[in-house]
XYZ file of C-alpha atoms in Angstrom:
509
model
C 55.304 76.996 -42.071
C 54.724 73.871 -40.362
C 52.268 71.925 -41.919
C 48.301 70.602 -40.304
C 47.952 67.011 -39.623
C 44.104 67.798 -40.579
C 42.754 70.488 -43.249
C 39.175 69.933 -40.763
C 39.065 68.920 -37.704
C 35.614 67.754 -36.287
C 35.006 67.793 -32.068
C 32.280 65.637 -31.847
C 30.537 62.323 -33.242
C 26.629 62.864 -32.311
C 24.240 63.858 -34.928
C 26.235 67.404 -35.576
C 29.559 65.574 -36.083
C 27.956 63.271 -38.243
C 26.328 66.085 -40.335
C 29.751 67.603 -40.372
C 30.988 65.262 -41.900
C 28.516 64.241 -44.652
C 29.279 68.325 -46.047
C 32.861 68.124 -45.835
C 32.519 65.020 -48.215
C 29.477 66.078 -50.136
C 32.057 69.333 -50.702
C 34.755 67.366 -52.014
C 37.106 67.749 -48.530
C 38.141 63.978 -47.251
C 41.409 65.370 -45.485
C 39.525 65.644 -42.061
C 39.281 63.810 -38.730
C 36.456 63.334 -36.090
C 37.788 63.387 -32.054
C 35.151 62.152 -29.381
C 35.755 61.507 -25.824
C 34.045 58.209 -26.170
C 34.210 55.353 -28.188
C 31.531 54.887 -30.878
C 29.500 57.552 -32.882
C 25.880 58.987 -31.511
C 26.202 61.298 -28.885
C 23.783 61.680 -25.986
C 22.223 58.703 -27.842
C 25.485 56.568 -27.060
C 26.298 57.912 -23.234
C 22.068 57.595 -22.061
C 20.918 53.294 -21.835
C 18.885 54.159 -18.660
C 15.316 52.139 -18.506
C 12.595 53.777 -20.103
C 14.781 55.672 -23.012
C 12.858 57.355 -25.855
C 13.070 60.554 -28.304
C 10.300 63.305 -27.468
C 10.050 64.167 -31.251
C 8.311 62.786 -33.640
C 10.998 60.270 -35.772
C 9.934 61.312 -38.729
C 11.054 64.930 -38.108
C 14.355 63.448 -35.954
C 16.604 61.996 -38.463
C 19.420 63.160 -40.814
C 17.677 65.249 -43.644
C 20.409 63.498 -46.056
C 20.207 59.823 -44.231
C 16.096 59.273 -44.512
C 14.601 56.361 -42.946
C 11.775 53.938 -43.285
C 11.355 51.463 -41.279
C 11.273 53.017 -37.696
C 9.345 50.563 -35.201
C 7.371 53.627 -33.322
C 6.688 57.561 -33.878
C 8.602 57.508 -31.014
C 11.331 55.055 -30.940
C 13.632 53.824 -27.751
C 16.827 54.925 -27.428
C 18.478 51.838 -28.748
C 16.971 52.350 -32.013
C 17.967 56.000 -32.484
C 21.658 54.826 -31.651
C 21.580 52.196 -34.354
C 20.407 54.586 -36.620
C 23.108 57.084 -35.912
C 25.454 53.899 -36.094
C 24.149 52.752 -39.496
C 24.372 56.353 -40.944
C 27.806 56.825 -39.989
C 28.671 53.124 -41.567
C 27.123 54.219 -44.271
C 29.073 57.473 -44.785
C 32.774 55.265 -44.227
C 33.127 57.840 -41.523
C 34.600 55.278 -39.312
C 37.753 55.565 -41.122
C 38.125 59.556 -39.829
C 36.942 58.669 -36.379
C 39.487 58.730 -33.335
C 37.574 57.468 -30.127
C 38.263 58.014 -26.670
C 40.214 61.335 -27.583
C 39.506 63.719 -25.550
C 39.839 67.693 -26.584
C 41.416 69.670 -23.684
C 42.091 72.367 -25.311
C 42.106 74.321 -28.315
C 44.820 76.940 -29.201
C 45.512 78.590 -32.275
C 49.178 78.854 -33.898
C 49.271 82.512 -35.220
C 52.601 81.800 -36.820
C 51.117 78.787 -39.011
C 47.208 79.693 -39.095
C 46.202 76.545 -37.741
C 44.310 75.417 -34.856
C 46.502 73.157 -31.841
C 43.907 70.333 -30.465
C 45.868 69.635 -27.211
C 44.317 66.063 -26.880
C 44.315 63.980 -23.115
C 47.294 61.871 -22.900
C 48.016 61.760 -26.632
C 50.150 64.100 -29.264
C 48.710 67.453 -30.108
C 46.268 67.187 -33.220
C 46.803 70.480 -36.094
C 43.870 71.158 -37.989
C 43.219 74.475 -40.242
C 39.830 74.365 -39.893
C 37.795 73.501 -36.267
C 33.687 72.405 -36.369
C 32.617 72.013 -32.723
C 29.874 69.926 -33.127
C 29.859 68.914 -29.485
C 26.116 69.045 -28.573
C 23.878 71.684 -26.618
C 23.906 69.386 -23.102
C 27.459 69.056 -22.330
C 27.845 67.707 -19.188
C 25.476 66.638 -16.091
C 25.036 69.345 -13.716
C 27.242 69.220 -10.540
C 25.880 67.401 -7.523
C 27.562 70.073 -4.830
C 23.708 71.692 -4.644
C 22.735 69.004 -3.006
C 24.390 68.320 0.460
C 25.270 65.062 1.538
C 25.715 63.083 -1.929
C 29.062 61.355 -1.260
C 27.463 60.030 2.483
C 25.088 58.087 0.572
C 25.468 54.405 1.456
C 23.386 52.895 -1.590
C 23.494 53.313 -4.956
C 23.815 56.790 -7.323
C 23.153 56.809 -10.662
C 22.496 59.727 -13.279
C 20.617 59.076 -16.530
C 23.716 59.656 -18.483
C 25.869 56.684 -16.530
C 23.490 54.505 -16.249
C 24.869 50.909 -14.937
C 22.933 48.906 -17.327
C 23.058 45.760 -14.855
C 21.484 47.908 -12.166
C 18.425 45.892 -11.290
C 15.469 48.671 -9.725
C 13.336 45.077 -8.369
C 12.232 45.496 -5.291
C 14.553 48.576 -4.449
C 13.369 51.880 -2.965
C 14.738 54.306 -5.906
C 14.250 58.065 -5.743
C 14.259 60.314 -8.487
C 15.254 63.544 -8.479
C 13.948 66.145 -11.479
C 11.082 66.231 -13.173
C 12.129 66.895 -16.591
C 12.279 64.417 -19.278
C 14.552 61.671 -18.229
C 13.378 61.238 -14.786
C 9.709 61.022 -16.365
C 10.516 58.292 -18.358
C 13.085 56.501 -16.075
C 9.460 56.338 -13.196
C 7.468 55.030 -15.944
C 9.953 52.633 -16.742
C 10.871 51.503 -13.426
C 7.330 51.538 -11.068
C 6.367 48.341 -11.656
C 9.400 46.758 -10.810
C 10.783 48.327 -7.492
C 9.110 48.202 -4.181
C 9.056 52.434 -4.118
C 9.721 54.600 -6.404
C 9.504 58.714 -4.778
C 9.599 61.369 -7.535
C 11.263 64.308 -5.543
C 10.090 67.428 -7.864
C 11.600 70.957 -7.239
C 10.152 72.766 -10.762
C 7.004 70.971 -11.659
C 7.146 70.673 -15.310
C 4.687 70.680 -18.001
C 4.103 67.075 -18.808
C 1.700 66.314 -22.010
C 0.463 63.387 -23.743
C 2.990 61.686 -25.855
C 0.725 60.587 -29.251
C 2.835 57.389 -29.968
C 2.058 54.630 -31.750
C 3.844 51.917 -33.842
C 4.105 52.074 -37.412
C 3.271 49.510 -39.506
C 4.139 47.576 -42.649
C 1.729 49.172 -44.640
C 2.968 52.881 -42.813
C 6.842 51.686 -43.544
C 6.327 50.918 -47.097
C 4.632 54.387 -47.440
C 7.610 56.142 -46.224
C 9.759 54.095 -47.723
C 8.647 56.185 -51.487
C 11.403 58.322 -52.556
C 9.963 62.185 -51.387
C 7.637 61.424 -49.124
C 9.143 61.336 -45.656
C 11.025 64.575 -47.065
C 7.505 66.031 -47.707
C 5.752 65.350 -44.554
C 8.642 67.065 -42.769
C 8.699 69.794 -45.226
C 5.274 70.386 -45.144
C 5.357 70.860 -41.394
C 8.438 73.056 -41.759
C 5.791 75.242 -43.704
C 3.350 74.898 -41.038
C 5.907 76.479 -38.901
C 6.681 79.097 -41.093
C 3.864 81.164 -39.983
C 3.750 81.424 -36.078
C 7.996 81.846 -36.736
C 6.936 84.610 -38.664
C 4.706 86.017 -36.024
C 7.488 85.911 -33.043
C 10.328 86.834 -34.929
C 9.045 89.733 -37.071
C 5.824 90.774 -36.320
C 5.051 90.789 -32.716
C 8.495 92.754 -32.159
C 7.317 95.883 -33.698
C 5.168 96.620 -30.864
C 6.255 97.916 -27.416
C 7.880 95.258 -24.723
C 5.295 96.890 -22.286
C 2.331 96.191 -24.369
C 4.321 92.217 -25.364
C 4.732 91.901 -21.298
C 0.923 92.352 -20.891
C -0.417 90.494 -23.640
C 1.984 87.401 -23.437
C 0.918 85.968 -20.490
C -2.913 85.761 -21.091
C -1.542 82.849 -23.518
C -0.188 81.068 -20.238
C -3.740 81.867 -18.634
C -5.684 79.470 -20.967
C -2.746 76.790 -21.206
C -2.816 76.244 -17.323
C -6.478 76.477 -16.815
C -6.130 73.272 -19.785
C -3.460 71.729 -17.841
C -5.533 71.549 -14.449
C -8.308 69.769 -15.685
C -5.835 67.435 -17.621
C -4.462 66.472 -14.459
C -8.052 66.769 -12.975
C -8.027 63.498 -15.363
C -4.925 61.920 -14.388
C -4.183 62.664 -10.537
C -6.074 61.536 -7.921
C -4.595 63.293 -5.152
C -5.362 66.893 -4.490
C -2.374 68.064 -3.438
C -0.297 66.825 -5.944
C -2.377 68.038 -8.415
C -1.844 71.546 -6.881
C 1.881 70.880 -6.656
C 2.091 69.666 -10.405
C 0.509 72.989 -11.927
C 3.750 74.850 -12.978
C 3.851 78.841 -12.143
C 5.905 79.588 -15.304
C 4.949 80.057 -19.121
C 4.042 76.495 -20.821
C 6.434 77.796 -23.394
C 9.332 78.809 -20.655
C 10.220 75.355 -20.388
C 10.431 72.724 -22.333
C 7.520 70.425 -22.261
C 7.510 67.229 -20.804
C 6.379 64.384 -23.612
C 4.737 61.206 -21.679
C 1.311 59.284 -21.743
C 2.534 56.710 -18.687
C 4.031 59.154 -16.312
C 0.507 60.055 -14.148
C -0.379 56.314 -14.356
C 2.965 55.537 -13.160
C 2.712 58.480 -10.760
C -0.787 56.580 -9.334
C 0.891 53.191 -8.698
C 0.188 52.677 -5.120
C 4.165 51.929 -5.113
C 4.968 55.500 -6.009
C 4.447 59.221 -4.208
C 5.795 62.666 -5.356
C 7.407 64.501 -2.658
C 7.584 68.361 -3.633
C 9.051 69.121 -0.181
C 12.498 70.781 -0.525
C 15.268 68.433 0.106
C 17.546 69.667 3.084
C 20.335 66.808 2.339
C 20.980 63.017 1.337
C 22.058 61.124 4.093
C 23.928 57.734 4.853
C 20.301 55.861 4.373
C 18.370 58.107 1.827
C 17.013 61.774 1.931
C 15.866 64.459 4.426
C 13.305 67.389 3.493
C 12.766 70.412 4.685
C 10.082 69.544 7.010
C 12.273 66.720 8.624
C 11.210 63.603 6.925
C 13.819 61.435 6.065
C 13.238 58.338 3.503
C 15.487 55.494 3.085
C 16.134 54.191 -0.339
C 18.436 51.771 -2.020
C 19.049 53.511 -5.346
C 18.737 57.631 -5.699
C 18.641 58.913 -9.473
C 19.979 62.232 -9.954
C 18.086 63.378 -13.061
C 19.193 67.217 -12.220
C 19.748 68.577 -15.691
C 23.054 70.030 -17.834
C 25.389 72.176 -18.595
C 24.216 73.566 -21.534
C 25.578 75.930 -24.628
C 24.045 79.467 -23.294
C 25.719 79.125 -19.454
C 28.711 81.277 -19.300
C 29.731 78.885 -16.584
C 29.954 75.954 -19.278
C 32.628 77.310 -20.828
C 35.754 77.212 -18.923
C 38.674 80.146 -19.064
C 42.061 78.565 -21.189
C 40.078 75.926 -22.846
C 39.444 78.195 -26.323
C 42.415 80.123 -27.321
C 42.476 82.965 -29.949
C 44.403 84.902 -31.695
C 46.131 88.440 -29.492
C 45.284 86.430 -25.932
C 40.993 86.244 -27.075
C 39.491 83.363 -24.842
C 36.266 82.677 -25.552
C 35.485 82.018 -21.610
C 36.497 85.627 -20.669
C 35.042 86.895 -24.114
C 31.518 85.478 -23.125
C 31.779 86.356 -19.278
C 32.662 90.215 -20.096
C 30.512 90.492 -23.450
C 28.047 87.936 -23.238
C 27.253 84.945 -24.897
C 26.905 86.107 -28.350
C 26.990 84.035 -32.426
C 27.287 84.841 -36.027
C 24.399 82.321 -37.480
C 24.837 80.313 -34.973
C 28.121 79.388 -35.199
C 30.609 82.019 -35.604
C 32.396 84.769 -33.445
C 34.972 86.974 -34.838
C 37.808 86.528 -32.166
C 38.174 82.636 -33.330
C 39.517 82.293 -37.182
C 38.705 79.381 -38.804
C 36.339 77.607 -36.290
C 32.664 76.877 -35.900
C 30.312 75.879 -33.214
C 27.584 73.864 -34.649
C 25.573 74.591 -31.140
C 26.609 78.151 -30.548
C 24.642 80.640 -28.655
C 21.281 81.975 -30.391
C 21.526 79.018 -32.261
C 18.793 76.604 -32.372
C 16.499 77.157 -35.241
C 12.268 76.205 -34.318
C 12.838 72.629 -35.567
C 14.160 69.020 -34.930
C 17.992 69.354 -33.730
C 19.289 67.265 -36.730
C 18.056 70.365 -39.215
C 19.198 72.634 -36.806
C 22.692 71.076 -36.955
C 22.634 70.638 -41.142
C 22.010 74.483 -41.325
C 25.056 75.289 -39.304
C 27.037 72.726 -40.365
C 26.338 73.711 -44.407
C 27.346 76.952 -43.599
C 30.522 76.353 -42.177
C 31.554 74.324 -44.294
C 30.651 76.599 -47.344
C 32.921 78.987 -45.800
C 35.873 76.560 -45.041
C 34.811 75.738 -49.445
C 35.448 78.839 -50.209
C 38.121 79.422 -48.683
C 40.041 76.773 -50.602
C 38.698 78.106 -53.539
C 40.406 81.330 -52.783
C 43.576 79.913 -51.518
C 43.143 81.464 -48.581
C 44.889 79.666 -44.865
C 42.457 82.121 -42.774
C 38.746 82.976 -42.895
C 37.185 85.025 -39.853
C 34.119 86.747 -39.602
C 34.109 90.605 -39.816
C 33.824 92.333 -36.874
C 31.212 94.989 -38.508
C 29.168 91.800 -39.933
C 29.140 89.986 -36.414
C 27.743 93.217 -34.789
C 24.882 93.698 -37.338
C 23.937 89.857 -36.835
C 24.010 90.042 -33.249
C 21.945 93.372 -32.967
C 19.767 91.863 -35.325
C 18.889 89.028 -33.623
C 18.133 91.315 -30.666
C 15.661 93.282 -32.082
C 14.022 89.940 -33.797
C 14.136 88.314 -30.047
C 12.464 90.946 -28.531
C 8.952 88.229 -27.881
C 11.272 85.043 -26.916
C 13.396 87.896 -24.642
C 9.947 89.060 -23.221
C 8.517 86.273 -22.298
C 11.064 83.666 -21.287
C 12.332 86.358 -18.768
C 9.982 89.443 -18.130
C 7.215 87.420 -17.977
C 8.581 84.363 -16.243
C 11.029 86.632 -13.628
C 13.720 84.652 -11.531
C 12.575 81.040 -13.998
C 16.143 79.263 -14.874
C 15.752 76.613 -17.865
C 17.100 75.299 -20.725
C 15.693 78.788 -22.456
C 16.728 81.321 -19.655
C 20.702 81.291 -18.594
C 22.129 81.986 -15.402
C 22.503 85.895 -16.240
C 19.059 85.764 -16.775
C 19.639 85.893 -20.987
C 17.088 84.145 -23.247
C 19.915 83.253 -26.136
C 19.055 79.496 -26.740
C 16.789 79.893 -29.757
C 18.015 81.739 -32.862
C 14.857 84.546 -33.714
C 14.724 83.679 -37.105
C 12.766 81.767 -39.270
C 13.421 78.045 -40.828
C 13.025 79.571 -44.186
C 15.433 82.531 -43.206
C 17.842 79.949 -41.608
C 18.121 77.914 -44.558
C 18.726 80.580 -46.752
C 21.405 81.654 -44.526
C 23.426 78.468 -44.807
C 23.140 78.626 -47.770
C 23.387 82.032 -49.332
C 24.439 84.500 -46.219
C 26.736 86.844 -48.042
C 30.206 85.563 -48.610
C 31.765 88.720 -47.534
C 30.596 88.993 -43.650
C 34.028 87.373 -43.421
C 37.588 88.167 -44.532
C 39.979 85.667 -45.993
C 43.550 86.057 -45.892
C 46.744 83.716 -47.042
C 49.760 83.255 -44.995
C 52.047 85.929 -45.516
C-alpha cells in the first residue's frame, strides 16, 4: 500500500482552515498540510482591499473562539485589521510551517486501492492525504459577468470588490457600481467624496440598516482584555439566541405550512412599514425612496449593515439608477429606457458563487469511491450534509461549509463546530486503527430528513413566502439549504458528542 504524503490534508487558509488546524493540533495530529490558491492565510479577508472595507458583525462575536482578542480599534473594524488578526493567529499557531501557498486544488480523487485521497494540485506533483477538511469558504468565486452584455467592450476601467487594484485612484472619475449588497454599500460610502460621480445601479434593493459602530477605548480594551469576559459577552448572546432558535427550529414547525405561509409574512408587514419611514429619514428623493423599499422578507436576504450609505447616497455627486441595464458599452452603460452614462471606472459588485448552488460545484472535480461525484450526486439528489459537513459517498473528507450548514451565529463558531467534529472523527479513527471512516448511509438519511422537518419555517418563508426571490438563502432550484435548522446549543453538542457510530470505520484489508 503506497503510503500518504499527509495523514490531513486541509483546502483552505481563511478562518475555517485556520480552525482546522488549531483541532488537528489541539488533538495531538501535526502530520498535516494546508493548500490555498493564494499566498498568505485569511481568506476573503486576504483577496478583498477595496476602499471602504469593514466586517458587518460585531468583532467581539467575529473572532476565533480559541484566539480571543482585546484590543480591536472599532466594534466594527476595517478589513486590514481583521486580516492582521487572522495573520497574527495563524503566527501564533506555527501554522506557517504546514502552509503551501499558491497551490491550487484541481481536483480531488480518491485511491480505493490505498484509502487515501489524490489532491491533483495546478502545475505541481499530486498531494496524498488520508484525511480531506474543505475548509474553502461559503463565497467561492465572483459571479460570472456573461449576464451582463457588453463587459469586455468597455473602454475604461473594471474592477470587482474581490480584485481590487489597490492603486486605482476613484478622484475625479465617474465610477458606477453595480449591486446593492454589502460591498458595493461600503465601496459608495467610501468613494463619494472623492470622484466626480458615483451612480449606484440597483437591481434588488436591499435592506440597508444602521451600522451601531463605535471605537473602543482604552478603558473598553482593558475590560476585554480580563480572562472570561469577551468569552462571556459572546456566550451570553449565544443564550440570547437560544430562544428565537428554539422557536424556528422546533416549535413553529409543528404547525401546518399553510397556517406558517399566512402568519409569516405579517412579520415582513411591520418591518417594511419601519423601513419606509427610516428612509422617510434618510432619502430625500421620492422616487428613490419608493425604489429602495425591498418587496421580499427583511429576513430573505441578508441585511445590509451601514450608517453612511443614504448620506453618501444624498451627495449631490451621486444618483441611484434602478432602471434595468440593457448593456455596457465602449463609454459606460445603457438602460432599459435608453439612457446611456459614460463612466471611467464600473464596479461589478454582483455577488458569488456560493456553497448551496448546484452550479458551484463542477462535475470531475470531487471523485468518490464506485464513480460517486459529488457534482452529479448534488445535481440528481440535491444538495444535501451530515452536520454540516459530511456525505456518505466521500470517505474520509469534510466540508467545513457544506450545505445546511451554517449554524445562527458568527461564521468563525460556525466553522469551530464543524471543524471539531471532523476532526473528532478523523481522532477516532486513529484510535481505532482504522485507514477509512464514512458516514452511514442509514445515519445520513435520518440527519437529512431531520433537518427537513426542523426547516420547515426557514423553507416557508425564504421561498413560499418570498416566491421567484434568489439570495444567499434561496438557491437556484429554489432550495432554502444555507442555514442548518438547529440550534447553537444543539450544534455544539453535535460536534461534540453526535454519536460515534453514524459512521463506519474500516482498516485496509
Amino acid at each position: 500500500m503506497a503510503s500518504a504524503d499527509f495523514e490531513v490534508a486541509i483546502i483552505g487558509a481563511g478562518p475555517g482552515g485556520i480552525t482546522a488546524a488549531h483541532h488537528l493540533l489541539r488533538s495531538g495530529l501535526t502530520n498535516f498540510v494546508i493548500l490555498d490558491r493564494a499566498g498568505d492565510f485569511g481568506g476573503s479577508w486576504r483577496d478583498n482591499v477595496y476602499p471602504g472595507l469593514a466586517v458587518d458583525i460585531p468583532t467581539l462575536f467575529y473572532q476565533f473562539p480559541f484566539a480571543r482578542k482585546a484590543d480591536w480599534s472599532r466594534l466594527f473594524p476595517e478589513g486590514a485589521e481583521i486580516q492582521r488578526y487572522n495573520q497574527q493567529v495563524a503566527t501564533d499557531l506555527n501554522l506557517y510551517k504546514y502552509f503551501r501557498g499558491n497551490c491550487t486544488v484541481e481536483r480531488e480523487v480518491w485511491d480505493d486501492e490505498d484509502q487515501v485521497w489524490v489532491l491533483d494540485i495546478a502545475g505541481d506533483e499530486p498531494v496524498r492525504a488520508r484525511f480531506v477538511i474543505n475548509a474553502v469558504g461559503g463565497y467561492i468565486n465572483a459571479k460570472s459577468t456573461d449576464t451582463i452584455a457588453g463587459t469586455d467592450e468597455f473602454g475604461g476601467t473594471i474592477l470587482r470588490p474581490n480584485a481590487w487594484d489597490a492603486g486605482y485612484s476613484c478622484a475625479g472619475k465617474r465610477v458606477a457600481v453595480i449591486g446593492t449588497g454589502s460591498s458595493s454599500v461600503q465601496i459608495v460610502a467610501a468613494v463619494v467624496d472623492a470622484a466626480e460621480q458615483v451612480d449606484v445601479y440597483q437591481r434588488t434593493p436591499s435592506w440597508i440598516l444602521p451600522k451601531p459602530d463605535f471605537a473602543f477605548s482604552p478603558r473598553a480594551q482593558r475590560i476585554l482584555a480580563i480572562p472570561g469576559v469577551a468569552a462571556a459577552i459572546n456566550g451570553s448572546v449565544l443564550a440570547i439566541m437560544e430562544l428565537p432558535l428554539q422557536l424556528i427550529c422546533n416549535v413553529l414547525p409543528l404547525l401546518p405550512r399553510k397556517l406558517l405561509a399566512a402568519v409569516l409574512p405579517q412579520y415582513d408587514k411591520i418591518w417594511r412599514g419601519l423601513y419606509r419611514i427610516l428612509l422617510r429619514s434618510k432619502v430625500s428623493n421620492d422616487a428613490d425612496r419608493k425604489a429602495m423599499v425591498p418587496r421580499y422578507g427583511i429576513l430573505a436576504k441578508r441585511p445590509v449593515l451601514s450608517s453612511s450609505f443614504f448620506s453618501a447616497l444624498e451627495s449631490d455627486s451621486a444618483s441611484l439608477v434602478a432602471n434595468p441595464i440593457e448593456r455596457i458599452t465602449a463609454d459606460g452603460i445603457r438602460t432599459a429606457d435608453g439612457v446611456e452614462r459614460p463612466y471611467d471606472l464600473i464596479v461589478l459588485a454582483t455577488g458569488y458563487e456560493l456553497f448551496t448552488d448546484p452550479e458551484t460545484y463542477q462535475a470531475g472535480k470531487t471523485l468518490g469511491p464506485n464513480g460517486f461525484d459529488l457534482a452529479d450526486e448534488y445535481r440528481s439528489n440535491g444538495l444535501r450534509s451530515y452536520g454540516g459537513s459530511a456525505h456518505p459517498g466521500l470517505p474520509n473528507r469534510w466540508s467545513l461549509v457544506a450545505p445546511q450548514g451554517f449554524v445562527g451565529a458568527a461564521w468563525h463558531t460556525f466553522v469551530d463546530l464543524t471543524a471539531r467534529h471532523a476532526v473528532r472523527v478523523i481522532t477516532e479513527a486513529g484510535r481505532r486503527k482504522a485507514t477509512v471512516a464514512q458516514v452511514r448511509t442509514e445515519a445520513f438519511g435520518r440527519w437529512v430528513r431531520k433537518m427537513n422537518r426542523h426547516g420547515k419555517v426557514i423553507s416557508t418563508y425564504t421561498v413560499d413566502c418570498n416566491p421567484g426571490l434568489r439570495t444567499y438563502f434561496v438557491n437556484s432550484q429554489g432550495e432554502a439549504l444555507y442555514y442548518r435548522p438547529q440550534t447553537i446549543s444543539g450544534a455544539l453538542w453535535f460536534s461534540r458528542f453526535s454519536p460515534i457510530d453514524d459512521y463506519s470505520f474500516t482498516a485496509h484489508n
